[in-house]
Short mmCIF file of C-alpha atoms in Angstrom, two decimals:
data_model
loop_
_atom_site.label_atom_id
_atom_site.label_comp_id
_atom_site.label_asym_id
_atom_site.label_seq_id
_atom_site.Cartn_x
_atom_site.Cartn_y
_atom_site.Cartn_z
CA MET A 1 -6.64 -10.51 -34.94
CA ASP A 2 -3.38 -8.50 -34.00
CA SER A 3 -4.27 -8.48 -30.35
CA TYR A 4 -4.35 -12.23 -30.08
CA LEU A 5 -0.68 -12.58 -31.41
CA GLU A 6 0.53 -12.67 -27.74
CA VAL A 7 -1.91 -15.37 -26.90
CA VAL A 8 -0.80 -17.58 -29.88
CA ILE A 9 2.80 -16.90 -28.79
CA PHE A 10 2.29 -17.63 -25.12
CA VAL A 11 0.27 -20.83 -26.17
CA ALA A 12 3.07 -22.08 -28.38
CA ALA A 13 5.73 -21.21 -25.90
CA GLY A 14 3.82 -23.29 -23.17
CA PHE A 15 3.39 -26.26 -25.54
CA LEU A 16 7.01 -26.38 -26.81
CA PHE A 17 8.56 -25.88 -23.14
CA VAL A 18 8.13 -29.55 -22.44
CA PRO A 19 9.62 -31.13 -25.68
CA VAL A 20 12.68 -28.72 -25.45
CA THR A 21 13.19 -29.65 -21.87
CA MET A 22 12.91 -33.38 -22.72
CA LEU A 23 15.48 -32.76 -25.54
CA VAL A 24 18.08 -31.27 -23.16
CA GLY A 25 17.36 -33.98 -20.52
CA LYS A 26 17.97 -36.58 -23.44
CA LEU A 27 21.88 -35.51 -23.22
CA LEU A 28 22.00 -36.37 -19.52
CA ARG A 29 19.61 -39.35 -18.69
CA PRO A 30 20.21 -43.07 -19.31
CA HIS A 31 17.78 -45.02 -21.29
CA ARG A 32 17.75 -48.77 -20.33
CA PRO A 33 14.39 -50.20 -20.50
CA TYR A 34 13.38 -53.76 -19.92
CA ALA A 35 10.12 -55.59 -19.55
CA GLU A 36 9.86 -55.43 -15.72
CA LYS A 37 10.64 -51.68 -15.70
CA LEU A 38 7.81 -51.02 -17.95
CA VAL A 39 5.11 -52.99 -15.95
CA THR A 40 2.23 -50.85 -14.72
CA TYR A 41 2.51 -49.90 -11.08
CA GLU A 42 0.07 -51.59 -8.82
CA CYS A 43 1.72 -51.46 -5.43
CA GLY A 44 3.96 -54.47 -6.23
CA GLU A 45 1.14 -56.91 -7.13
CA PRO A 46 0.69 -58.17 -10.48
CA SER A 47 -1.78 -56.13 -12.26
CA HIS A 48 -4.80 -57.70 -13.82
CA GLY A 49 -7.72 -56.58 -15.91
CA SER A 50 -7.95 -53.22 -17.93
CA ALA A 51 -7.31 -49.94 -16.46
CA GLN A 52 -10.09 -48.52 -18.48
CA ILE A 53 -12.77 -49.33 -16.02
CA ARG A 54 -16.43 -48.78 -15.91
CA TYR A 55 -17.75 -45.74 -13.90
CA HIS A 56 -20.94 -44.56 -12.30
CA ALA A 57 -23.77 -43.01 -14.27
CA ARG A 58 -23.96 -40.37 -11.74
CA TYR A 59 -21.05 -38.73 -13.65
CA TYR A 60 -23.49 -38.34 -16.61
CA LEU A 61 -26.15 -36.37 -14.59
CA PHE A 62 -23.62 -33.95 -12.84
CA GLY A 63 -22.07 -33.46 -16.32
CA LEU A 64 -25.59 -32.32 -17.69
CA LEU A 65 -26.16 -29.93 -14.69
CA PHE A 66 -22.71 -28.55 -15.20
CA LEU A 67 -23.25 -27.98 -18.83
CA VAL A 68 -26.54 -25.93 -17.89
CA PHE A 69 -24.84 -23.82 -15.59
CA ASP A 70 -21.64 -23.39 -17.46
CA ILE A 71 -23.67 -22.02 -20.38
CA GLU A 72 -25.40 -19.90 -17.92
CA THR A 73 -22.17 -18.19 -16.93
CA VAL A 74 -21.54 -17.48 -20.54
CA PHE A 75 -24.74 -15.42 -20.74
CA LEU A 76 -23.87 -13.78 -17.49
CA TYR A 77 -20.63 -12.30 -18.60
CA PRO A 78 -21.75 -9.93 -21.38
CA TRP A 79 -24.81 -8.83 -19.07
CA ALA A 80 -22.62 -8.27 -16.23
CA VAL A 81 -20.46 -5.71 -18.53
CA MET A 82 -23.58 -3.93 -19.57
CA VAL A 83 -25.77 -3.98 -16.26
CA ARG A 84 -25.19 -0.21 -15.50
CA HIS A 85 -26.60 0.69 -18.94
CA LEU A 86 -29.42 -1.71 -18.76
CA GLY A 87 -31.17 -0.24 -15.89
CA PRO A 88 -33.68 -2.11 -13.49
CA ILE A 89 -35.30 -3.84 -16.40
CA GLY A 90 -32.30 -5.49 -17.17
CA LEU A 91 -31.56 -6.34 -13.64
CA ILE A 92 -35.29 -7.96 -13.23
CA GLU A 93 -34.90 -10.01 -16.44
CA MET A 94 -31.61 -11.50 -15.28
CA VAL A 95 -33.02 -12.28 -11.80
CA VAL A 96 -35.82 -14.06 -13.53
CA PHE A 97 -33.40 -16.06 -15.76
CA ILE A 98 -31.24 -17.04 -12.71
CA ALA A 99 -34.58 -17.91 -10.79
CA VAL A 100 -35.52 -20.36 -13.60
CA LEU A 101 -32.20 -22.20 -13.45
CA VAL A 102 -32.29 -22.02 -9.58
CA VAL A 103 -35.76 -23.98 -9.78
CA GLY A 104 -33.90 -26.54 -11.92
CA LEU A 105 -31.31 -26.85 -9.22
CA VAL A 106 -33.73 -27.19 -6.48
CA TYR A 107 -35.70 -29.81 -8.42
CA ALA A 108 -32.49 -31.84 -8.86
CA TRP A 109 -31.66 -31.28 -5.28
CA CYS A 110 -34.95 -32.78 -4.23
CA LYS A 111 -34.70 -35.57 -6.58
CA GLY A 112 -31.21 -36.59 -4.91
CA VAL A 113 -29.21 -35.81 -8.14
CA LEU A 114 -26.85 -33.95 -5.98
CA GLU A 115 -25.89 -36.83 -3.69
CA TRP A 116 -22.57 -38.30 -4.45
CA VAL A 117 -22.37 -41.70 -2.58
CA MET B 1 9.33 2.49 -16.99
CA SER B 2 12.21 3.79 -18.84
CA ILE B 3 13.35 0.31 -19.74
CA VAL B 4 9.87 -0.43 -21.08
CA SER B 5 9.72 2.65 -23.12
CA SER B 6 13.08 2.47 -24.73
CA LEU B 7 12.21 -1.26 -25.45
CA ASN B 8 9.05 -0.14 -27.16
CA ALA B 9 10.96 2.54 -29.02
CA LEU B 10 13.36 -0.20 -30.44
CA VAL B 11 10.88 -2.61 -31.30
CA GLY B 12 8.61 0.14 -32.85
CA SER B 13 11.40 1.00 -35.21
CA LEU B 14 11.64 -2.47 -36.76
CA PRO B 15 9.75 -3.05 -40.32
CA GLY B 16 6.10 -3.40 -40.32
CA PHE B 17 5.31 -7.28 -39.86
CA TRP B 18 8.29 -8.01 -37.58
CA SER B 19 7.61 -5.28 -34.79
CA PRO B 20 4.46 -6.92 -33.18
CA LEU B 21 6.10 -10.52 -33.57
CA VAL B 22 9.45 -9.28 -31.84
CA SER B 23 7.61 -7.50 -29.11
CA ALA B 24 5.41 -10.59 -28.53
CA LEU B 25 8.41 -12.79 -28.49
CA ILE B 26 10.18 -10.39 -25.70
CA LYS B 27 7.13 -10.37 -23.62
CA VAL B 28 6.89 -14.21 -23.56
CA LEU B 29 10.62 -14.38 -22.71
CA LEU B 30 10.22 -11.94 -19.92
CA VAL B 31 7.07 -13.54 -18.44
CA LEU B 32 8.81 -17.13 -18.68
CA ALA B 33 11.87 -15.67 -16.80
CA PHE B 34 9.55 -14.19 -14.03
CA VAL B 35 7.51 -17.22 -13.73
CA PHE B 36 10.46 -19.95 -13.67
CA GLY B 37 12.66 -17.51 -11.60
CA ASN B 38 9.90 -17.19 -8.97
CA GLU B 39 9.10 -20.86 -9.26
CA ILE B 40 12.53 -21.79 -8.11
CA MET B 41 12.17 -19.89 -5.02
CA LEU B 42 8.54 -20.97 -4.58
CA ILE B 43 9.49 -24.64 -4.47
CA TRP B 44 11.96 -23.93 -1.81
CA LEU B 45 9.50 -21.69 0.01
CA GLU B 46 6.79 -24.37 0.03
CA ARG B 47 9.27 -26.69 1.55
CA LYS B 48 10.29 -24.33 4.14
CA VAL B 49 6.83 -23.34 5.00
CA CYS B 50 5.72 -27.00 5.24
CA GLY B 51 8.71 -27.56 7.49
CA ARG B 52 7.99 -24.67 9.77
CA PHE B 53 4.26 -25.93 9.98
CA GLN B 54 5.56 -29.31 10.98
CA ARG B 55 8.10 -27.77 13.44
CA ARG B 56 11.04 -29.02 11.20
CA LYS B 57 13.43 -26.96 9.44
CA GLY B 58 13.04 -27.99 5.84
CA PRO B 59 15.86 -27.98 3.49
CA MET B 60 19.09 -26.38 5.14
CA TYR B 61 22.34 -27.39 3.54
CA VAL B 62 22.53 -26.26 -0.27
CA GLY B 63 22.89 -22.66 -0.23
CA ARG B 64 23.26 -20.45 2.95
CA PRO B 65 21.29 -19.34 4.78
CA GLU B 66 18.39 -21.68 4.88
CA GLY B 67 19.20 -23.72 1.93
CA TRP B 68 17.49 -21.41 -0.53
CA LEU B 69 19.28 -22.95 -3.59
CA GLN B 70 17.92 -26.60 -2.91
CA SER B 71 15.71 -26.45 -6.19
CA ILE B 72 18.56 -26.16 -8.50
CA PRO B 73 20.15 -29.74 -7.55
CA ASP B 74 16.67 -30.96 -7.60
CA VAL B 75 16.28 -29.94 -11.16
CA VAL B 76 19.46 -31.47 -12.22
CA LYS B 77 18.60 -34.74 -10.54
CA LEU B 78 15.26 -34.86 -12.40
CA LEU B 79 17.03 -34.06 -15.77
CA ALA B 80 19.33 -37.14 -15.20
CA LYS B 81 16.47 -39.43 -14.33
CA GLU B 82 15.42 -42.04 -16.77
CA ASP B 83 12.31 -41.37 -18.75
CA ILE B 84 10.08 -44.32 -18.42
CA ILE B 85 6.82 -44.89 -20.69
CA PRO B 86 4.94 -47.81 -19.35
CA ALA B 87 4.01 -50.66 -21.88
CA ARG B 88 0.37 -50.57 -21.04
CA ALA B 89 0.20 -46.74 -21.46
CA ASP B 90 -1.32 -45.01 -24.35
CA ARG B 91 1.77 -43.50 -25.60
CA TRP B 92 0.36 -40.40 -27.42
CA LEU B 93 -1.75 -39.26 -24.59
CA PHE B 94 1.00 -40.03 -21.94
CA VAL B 95 3.43 -37.72 -23.92
CA LEU B 96 1.02 -35.02 -24.63
CA ALA B 97 -0.53 -34.69 -21.34
CA PRO B 98 2.41 -32.75 -19.77
CA MET B 99 2.68 -30.56 -22.98
CA VAL B 100 -1.06 -29.70 -22.53
CA ILE B 101 -0.92 -28.72 -18.86
CA MET B 102 1.92 -26.27 -19.48
CA VAL B 103 -0.18 -24.33 -21.96
CA PRO B 104 -2.76 -22.72 -19.45
CA ALA B 105 0.05 -22.37 -16.85
CA VAL B 106 1.93 -20.05 -19.21
CA ALA B 107 -0.83 -18.43 -21.17
CA LEU B 108 -2.88 -17.36 -18.27
CA PHE B 109 -0.20 -14.50 -17.74
CA VAL B 110 -1.20 -12.91 -21.03
CA VAL B 111 -3.70 -10.75 -19.36
CA ILE B 112 -2.24 -10.17 -16.03
CA PRO B 113 -1.30 -6.41 -15.43
CA PHE B 114 2.10 -6.65 -13.23
CA GLY B 115 1.94 -2.56 -13.01
CA ARG B 116 0.47 0.23 -14.90
CA GLY B 117 1.15 -0.42 -18.48
CA TRP B 118 2.97 -3.48 -17.69
CA VAL B 119 0.62 -6.17 -19.28
CA PRO B 120 1.56 -8.46 -22.23
CA ARG B 121 -1.82 -7.87 -23.80
CA ASP B 122 -4.78 -6.22 -22.19
CA LEU B 123 -7.74 -8.36 -23.89
CA ASN B 124 -11.19 -6.90 -23.54
CA ILE B 125 -12.41 -10.41 -22.70
CA GLY B 126 -9.93 -10.74 -19.82
CA ILE B 127 -11.82 -12.75 -17.27
CA LEU B 128 -13.68 -14.89 -19.70
CA TYR B 129 -10.08 -15.78 -21.21
CA LEU B 130 -8.93 -16.64 -17.81
CA VAL B 131 -11.73 -18.85 -16.94
CA ALA B 132 -11.77 -20.58 -20.29
CA LEU B 133 -8.10 -21.23 -20.18
CA GLY B 134 -8.11 -22.17 -16.57
CA SER B 135 -10.38 -25.29 -17.06
CA PHE B 136 -7.90 -26.69 -19.76
CA THR B 137 -5.95 -27.99 -16.86
CA ILE B 138 -8.54 -30.72 -16.48
CA LEU B 139 -8.11 -31.90 -20.03
CA SER B 140 -4.49 -32.48 -19.37
CA LEU B 141 -5.11 -34.32 -16.10
CA PHE B 142 -7.71 -36.66 -17.67
CA MET B 143 -5.33 -37.47 -20.64
CA ALA B 144 -2.52 -38.19 -18.01
CA GLY B 145 -4.79 -40.34 -15.86
CA TRP B 146 -6.67 -42.13 -18.73
CA GLY B 147 -3.43 -42.51 -20.94
CA SER B 148 -1.44 -44.08 -18.20
CA GLY B 149 -3.11 -47.34 -18.34
CA ASN B 150 -3.23 -47.73 -14.62
CA LYS B 151 -6.01 -48.22 -12.23
CA TRP B 152 -4.90 -45.63 -9.68
CA SER B 153 -4.40 -42.94 -12.30
CA THR B 154 -7.82 -43.64 -13.83
CA LEU B 155 -9.37 -43.26 -10.66
CA GLY B 156 -7.57 -40.02 -10.07
CA ALA B 157 -8.61 -38.65 -13.42
CA MET B 158 -12.19 -39.61 -12.72
CA ARG B 159 -12.07 -37.66 -9.57
CA ALA B 160 -10.40 -34.60 -11.06
CA VAL B 161 -13.35 -34.51 -13.70
CA ALA B 162 -15.93 -34.89 -10.73
CA MET B 163 -14.17 -32.07 -8.68
CA LEU B 164 -14.22 -29.82 -11.87
CA LEU B 165 -17.81 -30.12 -12.37
CA GLY B 166 -18.25 -29.06 -8.68
CA TYR B 167 -16.10 -25.82 -8.52
CA GLU B 168 -15.69 -24.56 -11.96
CA VAL B 169 -19.31 -22.84 -12.00
CA PRO B 170 -18.78 -21.10 -8.81
CA LEU B 171 -15.34 -19.93 -9.68
CA ALA B 172 -16.67 -18.23 -12.89
CA LEU B 173 -19.87 -16.92 -11.20
CA SER B 174 -17.73 -15.35 -8.34
CA LEU B 175 -15.96 -13.29 -10.99
CA VAL B 176 -19.12 -12.13 -12.65
CA GLY B 177 -19.82 -9.74 -9.53
CA VAL B 178 -16.31 -8.21 -10.17
CA ALA B 179 -17.17 -7.82 -13.89
CA MET B 180 -20.51 -6.04 -12.88
CA VAL B 181 -18.95 -3.50 -10.45
CA ALA B 182 -16.05 -2.71 -12.77
CA GLY B 183 -18.31 -2.71 -16.00
CA SER B 184 -15.66 -4.41 -17.92
CA LEU B 185 -13.79 -7.88 -18.21
CA SER B 186 -10.27 -6.34 -19.04
CA LEU B 187 -7.96 -6.76 -16.17
CA VAL B 188 -6.60 -3.30 -16.59
CA ASP B 189 -9.96 -1.76 -16.40
CA ILE B 190 -10.84 -3.77 -13.39
CA VAL B 191 -7.65 -2.46 -11.62
CA HIS B 192 -8.49 1.07 -12.59
CA ALA B 193 -12.03 0.67 -11.12
CA GLN B 194 -10.40 -0.05 -7.66
CA GLU B 195 -8.82 3.29 -7.36
CA ARG B 196 -11.40 4.29 -4.54
CA ALA B 197 -11.95 1.02 -2.93
CA TRP B 198 -10.41 -2.62 -3.44
CA PHE B 199 -13.18 -4.99 -4.68
CA VAL B 200 -12.66 -7.29 -1.50
CA LEU B 201 -14.66 -4.55 0.27
CA LEU B 202 -17.31 -4.29 -2.35
CA GLN B 203 -17.43 -8.16 -3.22
CA PRO B 204 -16.74 -9.97 0.09
CA ILE B 205 -19.19 -13.00 -0.75
CA GLY B 206 -17.68 -13.01 -4.29
CA PHE B 207 -13.95 -13.17 -2.73
CA LEU B 208 -14.83 -15.90 -0.46
CA VAL B 209 -16.30 -18.06 -3.11
CA PHE B 210 -13.48 -17.23 -5.43
CA LEU B 211 -10.84 -18.35 -2.65
CA VAL B 212 -12.42 -21.67 -2.06
CA ALA B 213 -12.96 -22.37 -5.74
CA ALA B 214 -9.52 -21.44 -6.61
CA ALA B 215 -8.08 -23.69 -4.02
CA ALA B 216 -10.04 -26.36 -5.62
CA GLU B 217 -8.76 -25.43 -9.20
CA LEU B 218 -5.28 -25.77 -7.83
CA ASN B 219 -5.76 -29.35 -6.75
CA ARG B 220 -3.76 -28.57 -3.74
CA THR B 221 -4.92 -29.98 -0.23
CA PRO B 222 -7.58 -29.94 1.17
CA PHE B 223 -8.74 -30.41 -2.54
CA ASP B 224 -6.13 -32.58 -3.87
CA LEU B 225 -8.42 -35.53 -4.25
CA ALA B 226 -7.12 -36.18 -7.72
CA GLU B 227 -3.62 -36.95 -6.26
CA ALA B 228 -4.37 -38.27 -2.77
CA GLU B 229 -1.21 -39.88 -1.96
CA GLN B 230 -2.62 -41.93 0.83
CA GLU B 231 -5.61 -43.52 -1.18
CA LEU B 232 -4.72 -43.18 -4.93
CA VAL B 233 -0.81 -43.21 -4.46
CA ALA B 234 -0.43 -40.35 -6.47
CA GLY B 235 -3.57 -40.28 -8.82
CA TYR B 236 -3.02 -39.23 -12.30
CA GLN B 237 0.64 -39.15 -11.90
CA VAL B 238 1.56 -42.64 -10.67
CA GLU B 239 3.19 -43.57 -13.84
CA TYR B 240 5.16 -40.44 -14.56
CA SER B 241 8.75 -40.08 -13.50
CA GLY B 242 11.74 -37.97 -13.94
CA MET B 243 11.43 -34.48 -15.93
CA ARG B 244 7.98 -35.59 -17.34
CA TRP B 245 6.62 -35.92 -13.82
CA ALA B 246 8.48 -32.62 -12.98
CA MET B 247 6.26 -30.83 -15.68
CA PHE B 248 2.99 -31.45 -13.83
CA PHE B 249 4.93 -29.97 -10.78
CA VAL B 250 6.13 -27.01 -12.59
CA ALA B 251 2.59 -26.40 -14.01
CA GLU B 252 1.16 -26.57 -10.45
CA TYR B 253 3.44 -23.85 -9.26
CA ALA B 254 2.67 -21.67 -12.42
CA SER B 255 -0.87 -22.23 -11.84
CA LEU B 256 -0.51 -21.29 -8.22
CA MET B 257 1.02 -17.83 -9.18
CA ALA B 258 -1.38 -17.31 -11.94
CA ILE B 259 -4.35 -17.76 -9.48
CA SER B 260 -2.74 -15.77 -6.84
CA ALA B 261 -2.28 -13.04 -9.41
CA ILE B 262 -5.94 -13.00 -10.42
CA ALA B 263 -6.98 -12.99 -6.72
CA ALA B 264 -4.56 -9.96 -6.29
CA THR B 265 -5.82 -8.24 -9.48
CA CYS B 266 -9.58 -8.74 -9.22
CA PHE B 267 -10.04 -8.20 -5.45
CA PHE B 268 -7.03 -6.43 -4.09
CA GLY B 269 -6.50 -3.79 -6.45
CA GLY B 270 -3.37 -5.19 -8.52
CA TRP B 271 -0.44 -2.67 -8.53
CA LEU B 272 -2.47 -0.15 -6.67
CA GLY B 273 -1.44 0.57 -3.18
CA PRO B 274 -2.44 3.16 -0.34
CA PHE B 275 0.89 5.04 -1.25
CA ALA B 276 3.50 4.60 -4.22
CA SER B 277 1.47 2.31 -6.29
CA GLY B 278 3.58 0.22 -8.67
CA PRO B 279 4.57 -3.33 -9.65
CA TRP B 280 6.01 -3.92 -6.06
CA TRP B 281 2.50 -3.78 -4.66
CA PHE B 282 1.33 -6.54 -7.01
CA LEU B 283 4.41 -8.53 -6.06
CA ALA B 284 3.69 -8.14 -2.51
CA LYS B 285 -0.05 -9.29 -3.03
CA LEU B 286 1.07 -11.96 -5.18
CA TYR B 287 3.27 -13.42 -2.45
CA PHE B 288 0.59 -12.91 0.17
CA PHE B 289 -1.91 -15.07 -1.72
CA ILE B 290 0.79 -17.76 -2.46
CA PHE B 291 1.60 -17.87 1.36
CA LEU B 292 -2.05 -17.99 2.19
CA PHE B 293 -2.70 -21.12 -0.40
CA MET B 294 0.52 -22.75 1.41
CA TRP B 295 -0.85 -22.12 4.85
CA VAL B 296 -4.22 -23.61 3.85
CA ARG B 297 -2.46 -26.76 2.28
CA TRP B 298 -0.42 -27.36 5.26
CA THR B 299 -3.19 -26.77 7.81
CA PHE B 300 -6.28 -28.70 6.64
CA PRO B 301 -6.82 -32.43 6.11
CA ARG B 302 -8.11 -33.46 2.62
CA ILE B 303 -11.89 -33.43 2.35
CA ARG B 304 -13.89 -36.44 1.15
CA ILE B 305 -15.21 -36.39 -2.59
CA ASP B 306 -18.88 -36.28 -1.57
CA HIS B 307 -18.21 -33.47 0.66
CA MET B 308 -16.43 -31.68 -2.08
CA MET B 309 -19.45 -32.17 -4.31
CA GLU B 310 -21.90 -31.07 -1.57
CA LEU B 311 -19.71 -27.86 -1.00
CA GLY B 312 -19.56 -27.13 -4.66
CA TRP B 313 -23.15 -27.76 -5.63
CA LYS B 314 -25.03 -27.03 -2.33
CA PHE B 315 -23.08 -24.26 -0.93
CA LEU B 316 -20.82 -22.32 -3.33
CA LEU B 317 -23.32 -22.41 -6.23
CA PRO B 318 -26.17 -21.02 -4.45
CA VAL B 319 -24.04 -18.42 -2.50
CA ALA B 320 -22.39 -17.21 -6.02
CA LEU B 321 -25.84 -16.97 -7.63
CA LEU B 322 -27.05 -14.86 -4.57
CA ASN B 323 -23.85 -12.51 -4.73
CA ILE B 324 -24.69 -11.74 -8.35
CA VAL B 325 -28.33 -10.90 -7.40
CA LEU B 326 -27.19 -8.84 -4.45
CA THR B 327 -24.51 -6.99 -6.56
CA GLY B 328 -27.08 -6.21 -9.09
CA ILE B 329 -29.55 -4.68 -6.56
CA GLY B 330 -26.62 -2.87 -4.90
CA LEU B 331 -25.72 -1.36 -8.36
CA ALA B 332 -29.40 -0.35 -8.88
CA ILE B 333 -29.37 1.55 -5.70
CA TRP B 334 -26.00 3.20 -5.24
CA GLY B 335 -24.36 2.59 -8.76
#
């Protein structure tokens, strides 16, 4: 665990950087809010309706495809490190694995899932 | 090197528990000083580069020659601006988003080797760590966009997520080839593996895929669809102002440095040079890539979202997979 101490410290430094800067800024900046100033910006028009709008179902399809290929990368990394030691059999196995996923990609492509219109 | 070794000796003499903690704190301070010191210059450099590309002069007055101190009055101005949180915003998300975006921007530098032995911590999962941490930026962008309670910023956030789906997989896959040739995920090992030839020569396809996907990860033109000033006013950051807005800006430039550093380390041999290897080579390559990304930004127009998705899914992804297979075959024959 000792080797991850730096990671913890760096993450904490990044996270605390903003509040510390905002605290310094508090000494310099004015604070005079009023209702018109806090209104949502919509190019000068009065805003109506909620901003949490509905969005298209294709996000879901792309999300599913992304999940599959992102997990594939997680499998590829340990294999990539060991590929020299695994020999030709290891290479063939991974090519088969990639080919199976490519078949899935081609199917999605043919079905028009990859069209973003 | 003598400074580093005497610092090491000093820290090593501290009692048990404190020594790693103090050394980590010194490292984080050094890295922060490096990143923010360079960033002040980068913001000025971007404005100069932009100006020259558009046949203007850019900032000229604060600091002579060439207005090189311009960023400092800008920071003071931003610090003195009122902090506005819109009434419709989700307060928690709105305040947390800039804090979250700074985390990957700073923590990416943990595994970057600045020179021989000059690395905050050489993790054996280096590349995996970079890819995992790099995708955290999107979490922050979505928090900012959704939490602002503004239609423009919601659209910007949705676009940012759509883009991530397109470029993240090719980005991760392009670095698999590097890991295969080097036989390690640690960035120090990767640099050592490039002593005979830089990986840009062994992995030209992987390098090109990485370059395009990294430009998309940076959210800069031609891939700044999430900001898109002309269509979404400023996307996820519409409602941010003053120092809170500046944090997105600071994080963007820190990421620009981090991505350029990854490119220099994984494909251009890090601190290794044809002669007199050392941190100066790393710095020169870092600035080469930073200039390259600025050049791209001020040269190309923004691409459309459907073209972006097509580029990611129909071109970069198959090419990146092909690169892995080719690298495997190459290793089997010559490795």
